[in-house]
Amino acid sequence: MNNQSACLSENPETAVRHDWSLAEVGNIFELPFNELLFQAQAIHRRRFDPNAVQVSTLLSIKTGGCPEDCKYCSQSVHYDSGLEPERLMDVDAVVTAAKGAKQAGASRFCMGAAWRNPKGRNFERVLEMVGRVRAEGLETCATLGMLDASQAAALKQAGLDYYNHNLDTSPEFYGDVITTRTYDDRLDTLTHVRDAGISVCCGGIVGMGESRADRVSMLCELANLPEHPGSVPINQLVKVAGTPLDEQPGIEPLEFVRTIATARILMPAAYVRLSAGRAEMSDEMQALCFFAGANSVFYGEKLLTTGNPDTARDDALFAKLGLHPA
Ligand code: SAM
Ligand code: DTB
Ligand code: SF4
């Protein structure tokens, strides 16, 4: 039994479970909308301040030129999104950006690199970045692609708090989206991260042309990991011109809200992040996502390569909804 389930396992309504069946998850996902949101909000309130939202800021420390074939991604060499590839940033420049993020109110700084996996001197430089960013009083997060056990241990040693590595979608739909690494590769990296004692940040993308059954299956995979991720980013596909998924019709906003609510119910102690795609969402849709249990966002005008709401819009939204940074 892990820590999450140790304290609350006596009460079946508050227990953290890792044995969800697809049918159970499907039944939750398909509840009448008001019932679904009520349940999600009730579960949310048992463990979190309903008006607090954790704020992370992202920085692309190594942009573009990625050898991987992920059909949603602006940074893959397989597609021409017009993005100019860049080398790994200098440590000082990253620290300056981290200081700015902290001043703007972020509590976590997430460094993303367009790599299949980190290597050699570049990896050494990332280790230095992690230590320097942490010394600024920020939680550190990195997303660098696949890791082996020794790399995960080195990141932990350097001061890494979170590692982001997404399952992205259901095992069934996965092969339609990514051809250069397997679902099991992803699970292996997550195991290395967990074993190193780094908190896992793991979620996925919706709106890539997957079915509702795929969304249910992805959530079931996340909720049945050996430990629930500390953070679960739910991304709405950002359509990038030049990628194969540019023409996707996307999903209905209320279907996205259902995905958030189901994640909250299945993983009651996790921070559920309303992640990519917020720039395309109305205030009303974001408000519903917060009501459904989302309690984390990326703050700052850019995600990695695409836009995020500008900070003035987010400040106004937080004020309108009476939300405060956690
Ligand atoms: N290259 C590393 C990797 O993929 O393992 C780390 C960076 S990668 C950009 C991190 C995650 O961002 C992806 O797994 C995916 O879930 C998300 N992502 C990338 N492009 C996206 C897009 N266009 N829309 C929504 N999410 C996206
Ligand atoms: C995650 O799940 N979403 C973030 C973060 N992890 C690294 C990335 C979103 C990227 C959106 C597309 C872009 O800006 O390139
Ligand atoms: Fe590369 Fe990550 Fe983009 Fe895939 S999602 S192409 S691994 S940067």
PDB file of N, CA and C in Angstrom, residues 144-217:
ATOM      1  N   LEU A 144      12.332  15.855 -20.788  1.00  0.00           N
ATOM      2  CA  LEU A 144      13.506  15.744 -21.667  1.00  0.00           C
ATOM      3  C   LEU A 144      13.429  14.516 -22.557  1.00  0.00           C
ATOM      4  N   GLY A 145      12.275  13.838 -22.552  1.00  0.00           N
ATOM      5  CA  GLY A 145      12.151  12.590 -23.303  1.00  0.00           C
ATOM      6  C   GLY A 145      12.386  11.385 -22.409  1.00  0.00           C
ATOM      7  N   MET A 146      12.811  10.285 -23.037  1.00  0.00           N
ATOM      8  CA  MET A 146      12.961   9.030 -22.286  1.00  0.00           C
ATOM      9  C   MET A 146      14.204   9.102 -21.388  1.00  0.00           C
ATOM     10  N   LEU A 147      14.107   8.489 -20.214  1.00  0.00           N
ATOM     11  CA  LEU A 147      15.245   8.454 -19.276  1.00  0.00           C
ATOM     12  C   LEU A 147      15.569   7.020 -18.920  1.00  0.00           C
ATOM     13  N   ASP A 148      16.861   6.737 -18.693  1.00  0.00           N
ATOM     14  CA  ASP A 148      17.199   5.445 -18.072  1.00  0.00           C
ATOM     15  C   ASP A 148      17.321   5.656 -16.563  1.00  0.00           C
ATOM     16  N   ALA A 149      17.568   4.571 -15.841  1.00  0.00           N
ATOM     17  CA  ALA A 149      17.549   4.646 -14.372  1.00  0.00           C
ATOM     18  C   ALA A 149      18.649   5.578 -13.857  1.00  0.00           C
ATOM     19  N   SER A 150      19.838   5.539 -14.485  1.00  0.00           N
ATOM     20  CA  SER A 150      20.932   6.358 -13.948  1.00  0.00           C
ATOM     21  C   SER A 150      20.672   7.840 -14.225  1.00  0.00           C
ATOM     22  N   GLN A 151      20.039   8.151 -15.343  1.00  0.00           N
ATOM     23  CA  GLN A 151      19.716   9.563 -15.613  1.00  0.00           C
ATOM     24  C   GLN A 151      18.675  10.082 -14.619  1.00  0.00           C
ATOM     25  N   ALA A 152      17.700   9.242 -14.306  1.00  0.00           N
ATOM     26  CA  ALA A 152      16.679   9.662 -13.341  1.00  0.00           C
ATOM     27  C   ALA A 152      17.339   9.910 -11.977  1.00  0.00           C
ATOM     28  N   ALA A 153      18.265   9.026 -11.587  1.00  0.00           N
ATOM     29  CA  ALA A 153      18.949   9.197 -10.300  1.00  0.00           C
ATOM     30  C   ALA A 153      19.773  10.489 -10.302  1.00  0.00           C
ATOM     31  N   ALA A 154      20.429  10.791 -11.424  1.00  0.00           N
ATOM     32  CA  ALA A 154      21.253  12.004 -11.501  1.00  0.00           C
ATOM     33  C   ALA A 154      20.368  13.260 -11.411  1.00  0.00           C
ATOM     34  N   LEU A 155      19.198  13.212 -12.019  1.00  0.00           N
ATOM     35  CA  LEU A 155      18.286  14.363 -11.942  1.00  0.00           C
ATOM     36  C   LEU A 155      17.805  14.564 -10.504  1.00  0.00           C
ATOM     37  N   LYS A 156      17.502  13.473  -9.851  1.00  0.00           N
ATOM     38  CA  LYS A 156      17.070  13.561  -8.439  1.00  0.00           C
ATOM     39  C   LYS A 156      18.182  14.199  -7.602  1.00  0.00           C
ATOM     40  N   GLN A 157      19.387  13.708  -7.815  1.00  0.00           N
ATOM     41  CA  GLN A 157      20.567  14.212  -7.085  1.00  0.00           C
ATOM     42  C   GLN A 157      20.761  15.712  -7.337  1.00  0.00           C
ATOM     43  N   ALA A 158      20.457  16.151  -8.557  1.00  0.00           N
ATOM     44  CA  ALA A 158      20.636  17.571  -8.909  1.00  0.00           C
ATOM     45  C   ALA A 158      19.553  18.451  -8.297  1.00  0.00           C
ATOM     46  N   GLY A 159      18.458  17.837  -7.806  1.00  0.00           N
ATOM     47  CA  GLY A 159      17.403  18.632  -7.165  1.00  0.00           C
ATOM     48  C   GLY A 159      16.097  18.677  -7.945  1.00  0.00           C
ATOM     49  N   LEU A 160      15.887  17.714  -8.836  1.00  0.00           N
ATOM     50  CA  LEU A 160      14.640  17.741  -9.612  1.00  0.00           C
ATOM     51  C   LEU A 160      13.465  17.248  -8.762  1.00  0.00           C
ATOM     52  N   ASP A 161      12.396  18.048  -8.744  1.00  0.00           N
ATOM     53  CA  ASP A 161      11.206  17.671  -7.966  1.00  0.00           C
ATOM     54  C   ASP A 161      10.214  16.852  -8.803  1.00  0.00           C
ATOM     55  N   TYR A 162       9.999  17.254 -10.063  1.00  0.00           N
ATOM     56  CA  TYR A 162       9.006  16.586 -10.922  1.00  0.00           C
ATOM     57  C   TYR A 162       9.624  16.249 -12.271  1.00  0.00           C
ATOM     58  N   TYR A 163       9.185  15.133 -12.850  1.00  0.00           N
ATOM     59  CA  TYR A 163       9.540  14.843 -14.244  1.00  0.00           C
ATOM     60  C   TYR A 163       8.253  14.645 -15.015  1.00  0.00           C
ATOM     61  N   ASN A 164       8.097  15.392 -16.106  1.00  0.00           N
ATOM     62  CA  ASN A 164       6.913  15.251 -16.955  1.00  0.00           C
ATOM     63  C   ASN A 164       7.189  14.288 -18.101  1.00  0.00           C
ATOM     64  N   HIS A 165       6.360  13.274 -18.179  1.00  0.00           N
ATOM     65  CA  HIS A 165       6.444  12.325 -19.289  1.00  0.00           C
ATOM     66  C   HIS A 165       5.028  11.783 -19.468  1.00  0.00           C
ATOM     67  N   ASN A 166       4.405  12.133 -20.568  1.00  0.00           N
ATOM     68  CA  ASN A 166       2.980  11.820 -20.747  1.00  0.00           C
ATOM     69  C   ASN A 166       2.752  10.479 -21.421  1.00  0.00           C
ATOM     70  N   LEU A 167       1.630   9.851 -21.078  1.00  0.00           N
ATOM     71  CA  LEU A 167       1.206   8.672 -21.852  1.00  0.00           C
ATOM     72  C   LEU A 167       0.592   9.118 -23.171  1.00  0.00           C
ATOM     73  N   ASP A 168       0.136  10.354 -23.207  1.00  0.00           N
ATOM     74  CA  ASP A 168      -0.402  11.037 -24.390  1.00  0.00           C
ATOM     75  C   ASP A 168      -1.805  10.587 -24.791  1.00  0.00           C
ATOM     76  N   THR A 169      -2.045   9.272 -24.893  1.00  0.00           N
ATOM     77  CA  THR A 169      -3.376   8.825 -25.308  1.00  0.00           C
ATOM     78  C   THR A 169      -3.582   7.384 -24.831  1.00  0.00           C
ATOM     79  N   SER A 170      -4.611   6.729 -25.357  1.00  0.00           N
ATOM     80  CA  SER A 170      -4.864   5.334 -24.953  1.00  0.00           C
ATOM     81  C   SER A 170      -3.841   4.415 -25.620  1.00  0.00           C
ATOM     82  N   PRO A 171      -3.608   3.225 -25.056  1.00  0.00           N
ATOM     83  CA  PRO A 171      -2.729   2.270 -25.757  1.00  0.00           C
ATOM     84  C   PRO A 171      -3.273   1.912 -27.131  1.00  0.00           C
ATOM     85  N   GLU A 172      -4.596   1.917 -27.272  1.00  0.00           N
ATOM     86  CA  GLU A 172      -5.228   1.504 -28.530  1.00  0.00           C
ATOM     87  C   GLU A 172      -5.005   2.536 -29.646  1.00  0.00           C
ATOM     88  N   PHE A 173      -5.022   3.823 -29.305  1.00  0.00           N
ATOM     89  CA  PHE A 173      -4.916   4.894 -30.313  1.00  0.00           C
ATOM     90  C   PHE A 173      -3.460   5.321 -30.516  1.00  0.00           C
ATOM     91  N   TYR A 174      -2.610   4.915 -29.601  1.00  0.00           N
ATOM     92  CA  TYR A 174      -1.230   5.411 -29.542  1.00  0.00           C
ATOM     93  C   TYR A 174      -0.501   5.299 -30.895  1.00  0.00           C
ATOM     94  N   GLY A 175      -0.600   4.141 -31.536  1.00  0.00           N
ATOM     95  CA  GLY A 175       0.134   3.909 -32.785  1.00  0.00           C
ATOM     96  C   GLY A 175      -0.298   4.819 -33.922  1.00  0.00           C
ATOM     97  N   ASP A 176      -1.487   5.414 -33.816  1.00  0.00           N
ATOM     98  CA  ASP A 176      -1.935   6.366 -34.843  1.00  0.00           C
ATOM     99  C   ASP A 176      -1.241   7.710 -34.686  1.00  0.00           C
ATOM    100  N   VAL A 177      -0.611   7.921 -33.537  1.00  0.00           N
ATOM    101  CA  VAL A 177      -0.078   9.256 -33.233  1.00  0.00           C
ATOM    102  C   VAL A 177       1.446   9.269 -33.148  1.00  0.00           C
ATOM    103  N   ILE A 178       2.015   8.212 -32.590  1.00  0.00           N
ATOM    104  CA  ILE A 178       3.464   8.187 -32.339  1.00  0.00           C
ATOM    105  C   ILE A 178       4.036   6.862 -32.852  1.00  0.00           C
ATOM    106  N   THR A 179       5.091   6.949 -33.672  1.00  0.00           N
ATOM    107  CA  THR A 179       5.638   5.704 -34.232  1.00  0.00           C
ATOM    108  C   THR A 179       7.059   5.400 -33.744  1.00  0.00           C
ATOM    109  N   THR A 180       7.707   6.347 -33.072  1.00  0.00           N
ATOM    110  CA  THR A 180       9.135   6.150 -32.781  1.00  0.00           C
ATOM    111  C   THR A 180       9.441   5.746 -31.343  1.00  0.00           C
ATOM    112  N   ARG A 181       8.447   5.630 -30.502  1.00  0.00           N
ATOM    113  CA  ARG A 181       8.645   5.042 -29.163  1.00  0.00           C
ATOM    114  C   ARG A 181       7.335   4.369 -28.778  1.00  0.00           C
ATOM    115  N   THR A 182       7.442   3.326 -27.963  1.00  0.00           N
ATOM    116  CA  THR A 182       6.241   2.552 -27.650  1.00  0.00           C
ATOM    117  C   THR A 182       5.617   3.019 -26.334  1.00  0.00           C
ATOM    118  N   TYR A 183       4.426   2.553 -26.128  1.00  0.00           N
ATOM    119  CA  TYR A 183       3.736   2.827 -24.852  1.00  0.00           C
ATOM    120  C   TYR A 183       4.570   2.276 -23.704  1.00  0.00           C
ATOM    121  N   ASP A 184       5.127   1.075 -23.916  1.00  0.00           N
ATOM    122  CA  ASP A 184       5.945   0.469 -22.860  1.00  0.00           C
ATOM    123  C   ASP A 184       7.214   1.275 -22.587  1.00  0.00           C
ATOM    124  N   ASP A 185       7.796   1.879 -23.640  1.00  0.00           N
ATOM    125  CA  ASP A 185       8.947   2.772 -23.407  1.00  0.00           C
ATOM    126  C   ASP A 185       8.553   3.859 -22.420  1.00  0.00           C
ATOM    127  N   ARG A 186       7.360   4.387 -22.614  1.00  0.00           N
ATOM    128  CA  ARG A 186       6.910   5.478 -21.724  1.00  0.00           C
ATOM    129  C   ARG A 186       6.732   4.972 -20.298  1.00  0.00           C
ATOM    130  N   LEU A 187       6.128   3.791 -20.182  1.00  0.00           N
ATOM    131  CA  LEU A 187       5.925   3.234 -18.836  1.00  0.00           C
ATOM    132  C   LEU A 187       7.271   2.965 -18.162  1.00  0.00           C
ATOM    133  N   ASP A 188       8.267   2.535 -18.956  1.00  0.00           N
ATOM    134  CA  ASP A 188       9.607   2.285 -18.390  1.00  0.00           C
ATOM    135  C   ASP A 188      10.214   3.572 -17.837  1.00  0.00           C
ATOM    136  N   THR A 189      10.119   4.657 -18.615  1.00  0.00           N
ATOM    137  CA  THR A 189      10.658   5.929 -18.119  1.00  0.00           C
ATOM    138  C   THR A 189       9.954   6.329 -16.833  1.00  0.00           C
ATOM    139  N   LEU A 190       8.646   6.156 -16.783  1.00  0.00           N
ATOM    140  CA  LEU A 190       7.906   6.517 -15.561  1.00  0.00           C
ATOM    141  C   LEU A 190       8.385   5.683 -14.370  1.00  0.00           C
ATOM    142  N   THR A 191       8.691   4.425 -14.617  1.00  0.00           N
ATOM    143  CA  THR A 191       9.202   3.570 -13.539  1.00  0.00           C
ATOM    144  C   THR A 191      10.548   4.097 -13.037  1.00  0.00           C
ATOM    145  N   HIS A 192      11.422   4.483 -13.969  1.00  0.00           N
ATOM    146  CA  HIS A 192      12.740   4.997 -13.556  1.00  0.00           C
ATOM    147  C   HIS A 192      12.584   6.275 -12.730  1.00  0.00           C
ATOM    148  N   VAL A 193      11.661   7.121 -13.142  1.00  0.00           N
ATOM    149  CA  VAL A 193      11.445   8.390 -12.431  1.00  0.00           C
ATOM    150  C   VAL A 193      10.928   8.113 -11.018  1.00  0.00           C
ATOM    151  N   ARG A 194       9.927   7.247 -10.927  1.00  0.00           N
ATOM    152  CA  ARG A 194       9.362   6.891  -9.613  1.00  0.00           C
ATOM    153  C   ARG A 194      10.422   6.270  -8.716  1.00  0.00           C
ATOM    154  N   ASP A 195      11.185   5.331  -9.288  1.00  0.00           N
ATOM    155  CA  ASP A 195      12.200   4.624  -8.495  1.00  0.00           C
ATOM    156  C   ASP A 195      13.282   5.571  -7.986  1.00  0.00           C
ATOM    157  N   ALA A 196      13.527   6.648  -8.738  1.00  0.00           N
ATOM    158  CA  ALA A 196      14.543   7.619  -8.306  1.00  0.00           C
ATOM    159  C   ALA A 196      14.003   8.544  -7.215  1.00  0.00           C
ATOM    160  N   GLY A 197      12.712   8.461  -6.947  1.00  0.00           N
ATOM    161  CA  GLY A 197      12.124   9.314  -5.903  1.00  0.00           C
ATOM    162  C   GLY A 197      11.724  10.689  -6.412  1.00  0.00           C
ATOM    163  N   ILE A 198      11.579  10.826  -7.727  1.00  0.00           N
ATOM    164  CA  ILE A 198      11.110  12.084  -8.321  1.00  0.00           C
ATOM    165  C   ILE A 198       9.597  11.969  -8.500  1.00  0.00           C
ATOM    166  N   SER A 199       8.865  13.047  -8.215  1.00  0.00           N
ATOM    167  CA  SER A 199       7.407  13.006  -8.415  1.00  0.00           C
ATOM    168  C   SER A 199       7.105  12.964  -9.907  1.00  0.00           C
ATOM    169  N   VAL A 200       6.109  12.160 -10.237  1.00  0.00           N
ATOM    170  CA  VAL A 200       5.742  11.986 -11.650  1.00  0.00           C
ATOM    171  C   VAL A 200       4.676  13.002 -12.051  1.00  0.00           C
ATOM    172  N   CYS A 201       4.900  13.631 -13.204  1.00  0.00           N
ATOM    173  CA  CYS A 201       3.878  14.470 -13.844  1.00  0.00           C
ATOM    174  C   CYS A 201       3.532  13.745 -15.133  1.00  0.00           C
ATOM    175  N   CYS A 202       2.311  13.240 -15.233  1.00  0.00           N
ATOM    176  CA  CYS A 202       1.978  12.412 -16.399  1.00  0.00           C
ATOM    177  C   CYS A 202       0.508  12.561 -16.749  1.00  0.00           C
ATOM    178  N   GLY A 203       0.261  12.880 -18.017  1.00  0.00           N
ATOM    179  CA  GLY A 203      -1.112  13.027 -18.484  1.00  0.00           C
ATOM    180  C   GLY A 203      -1.200  12.724 -19.964  1.00  0.00           C
ATOM    181  N   GLY A 204      -1.976  13.506 -20.672  1.00  0.00           N
ATOM    182  CA  GLY A 204      -2.147  13.230 -22.093  1.00  0.00           C
ATOM    183  C   GLY A 204      -2.797  14.387 -22.830  1.00  0.00           C
ATOM    184  N   ILE A 205      -3.148  14.078 -24.080  1.00  0.00           N
ATOM    185  CA  ILE A 205      -3.720  15.084 -24.977  1.00  0.00           C
ATOM    186  C   ILE A 205      -5.094  14.594 -25.422  1.00  0.00           C
ATOM    187  N   VAL A 206      -6.062  15.473 -25.464  1.00  0.00           N
ATOM    188  CA  VAL A 206      -7.350  15.110 -26.056  1.00  0.00           C
ATOM    189  C   VAL A 206      -7.635  16.025 -27.240  1.00  0.00           C
ATOM    190  N   GLY A 207      -8.447  15.503 -28.158  1.00  0.00           N
ATOM    191  CA  GLY A 207      -8.777  16.278 -29.350  1.00  0.00           C
ATOM    192  C   GLY A 207      -7.913  15.897 -30.539  1.00  0.00           C
ATOM    193  N   MET A 208      -7.291  14.713 -30.483  1.00  0.00           N
ATOM    194  CA  MET A 208      -6.422  14.289 -31.594  1.00  0.00           C
ATOM    195  C   MET A 208      -7.161  13.382 -32.571  1.00  0.00           C
ATOM    196  N   GLY A 209      -8.477  13.251 -32.409  1.00  0.00           N
ATOM    197  CA  GLY A 209      -9.236  12.353 -33.282  1.00  0.00           C
ATOM    198  C   GLY A 209      -9.532  11.028 -32.600  1.00  0.00           C
ATOM    199  N   GLU A 210      -9.167  10.939 -31.322  1.00  0.00           N
ATOM    200  CA  GLU A 210      -9.457   9.726 -30.559  1.00  0.00           C
ATOM    201  C   GLU A 210     -10.959   9.657 -30.235  1.00  0.00           C
ATOM    202  N   SER A 211     -11.410   8.463 -29.885  1.00  0.00           N
ATOM    203  CA  SER A 211     -12.819   8.294 -29.518  1.00  0.00           C
ATOM    204  C   SER A 211     -12.982   8.524 -28.012  1.00  0.00           C
ATOM    205  N   ARG A 212     -14.243   8.575 -27.585  1.00  0.00           N
ATOM    206  CA  ARG A 212     -14.486   8.678 -26.139  1.00  0.00           C
ATOM    207  C   ARG A 212     -13.896   7.456 -25.421  1.00  0.00           C
ATOM    208  N   ALA A 213     -14.016   6.296 -26.065  1.00  0.00           N
ATOM    209  CA  ALA A 213     -13.445   5.075 -25.455  1.00  0.00           C
ATOM    210  C   ALA A 213     -11.936   5.233 -25.251  1.00  0.00           C
ATOM    211  N   ASP A 214     -11.270   5.919 -26.167  1.00  0.00           N
ATOM    212  CA  ASP A 214      -9.832   6.167 -25.993  1.00  0.00           C
ATOM    213  C   ASP A 214      -9.562   7.098 -24.813  1.00  0.00           C
ATOM    214  N   ARG A 215     -10.398   8.109 -24.660  1.00  0.00           N
ATOM    215  CA  ARG A 215     -10.200   9.026 -23.520  1.00  0.00           C
ATOM    216  C   ARG A 215     -10.395   8.261 -22.212  1.00  0.00           C
ATOM    217  N   VAL A 216     -11.413   7.406 -22.192  1.00  0.00           N
ATOM    218  CA  VAL A 216     -11.665   6.586 -20.999  1.00  0.00           C
ATOM    219  C   VAL A 216     -10.472   5.667 -20.745  1.00  0.00           C
ATOM    220  N   SER A 217      -9.965   5.064 -21.785  1.00  0.00           N
ATOM    221  CA  SER A 217      -8.858   4.122 -21.648  1.00  0.00           C
ATOM    222  C   SER A 217      -7.584   4.835 -21.175  1.00  0.00           C
TER     223      SER A 217
END
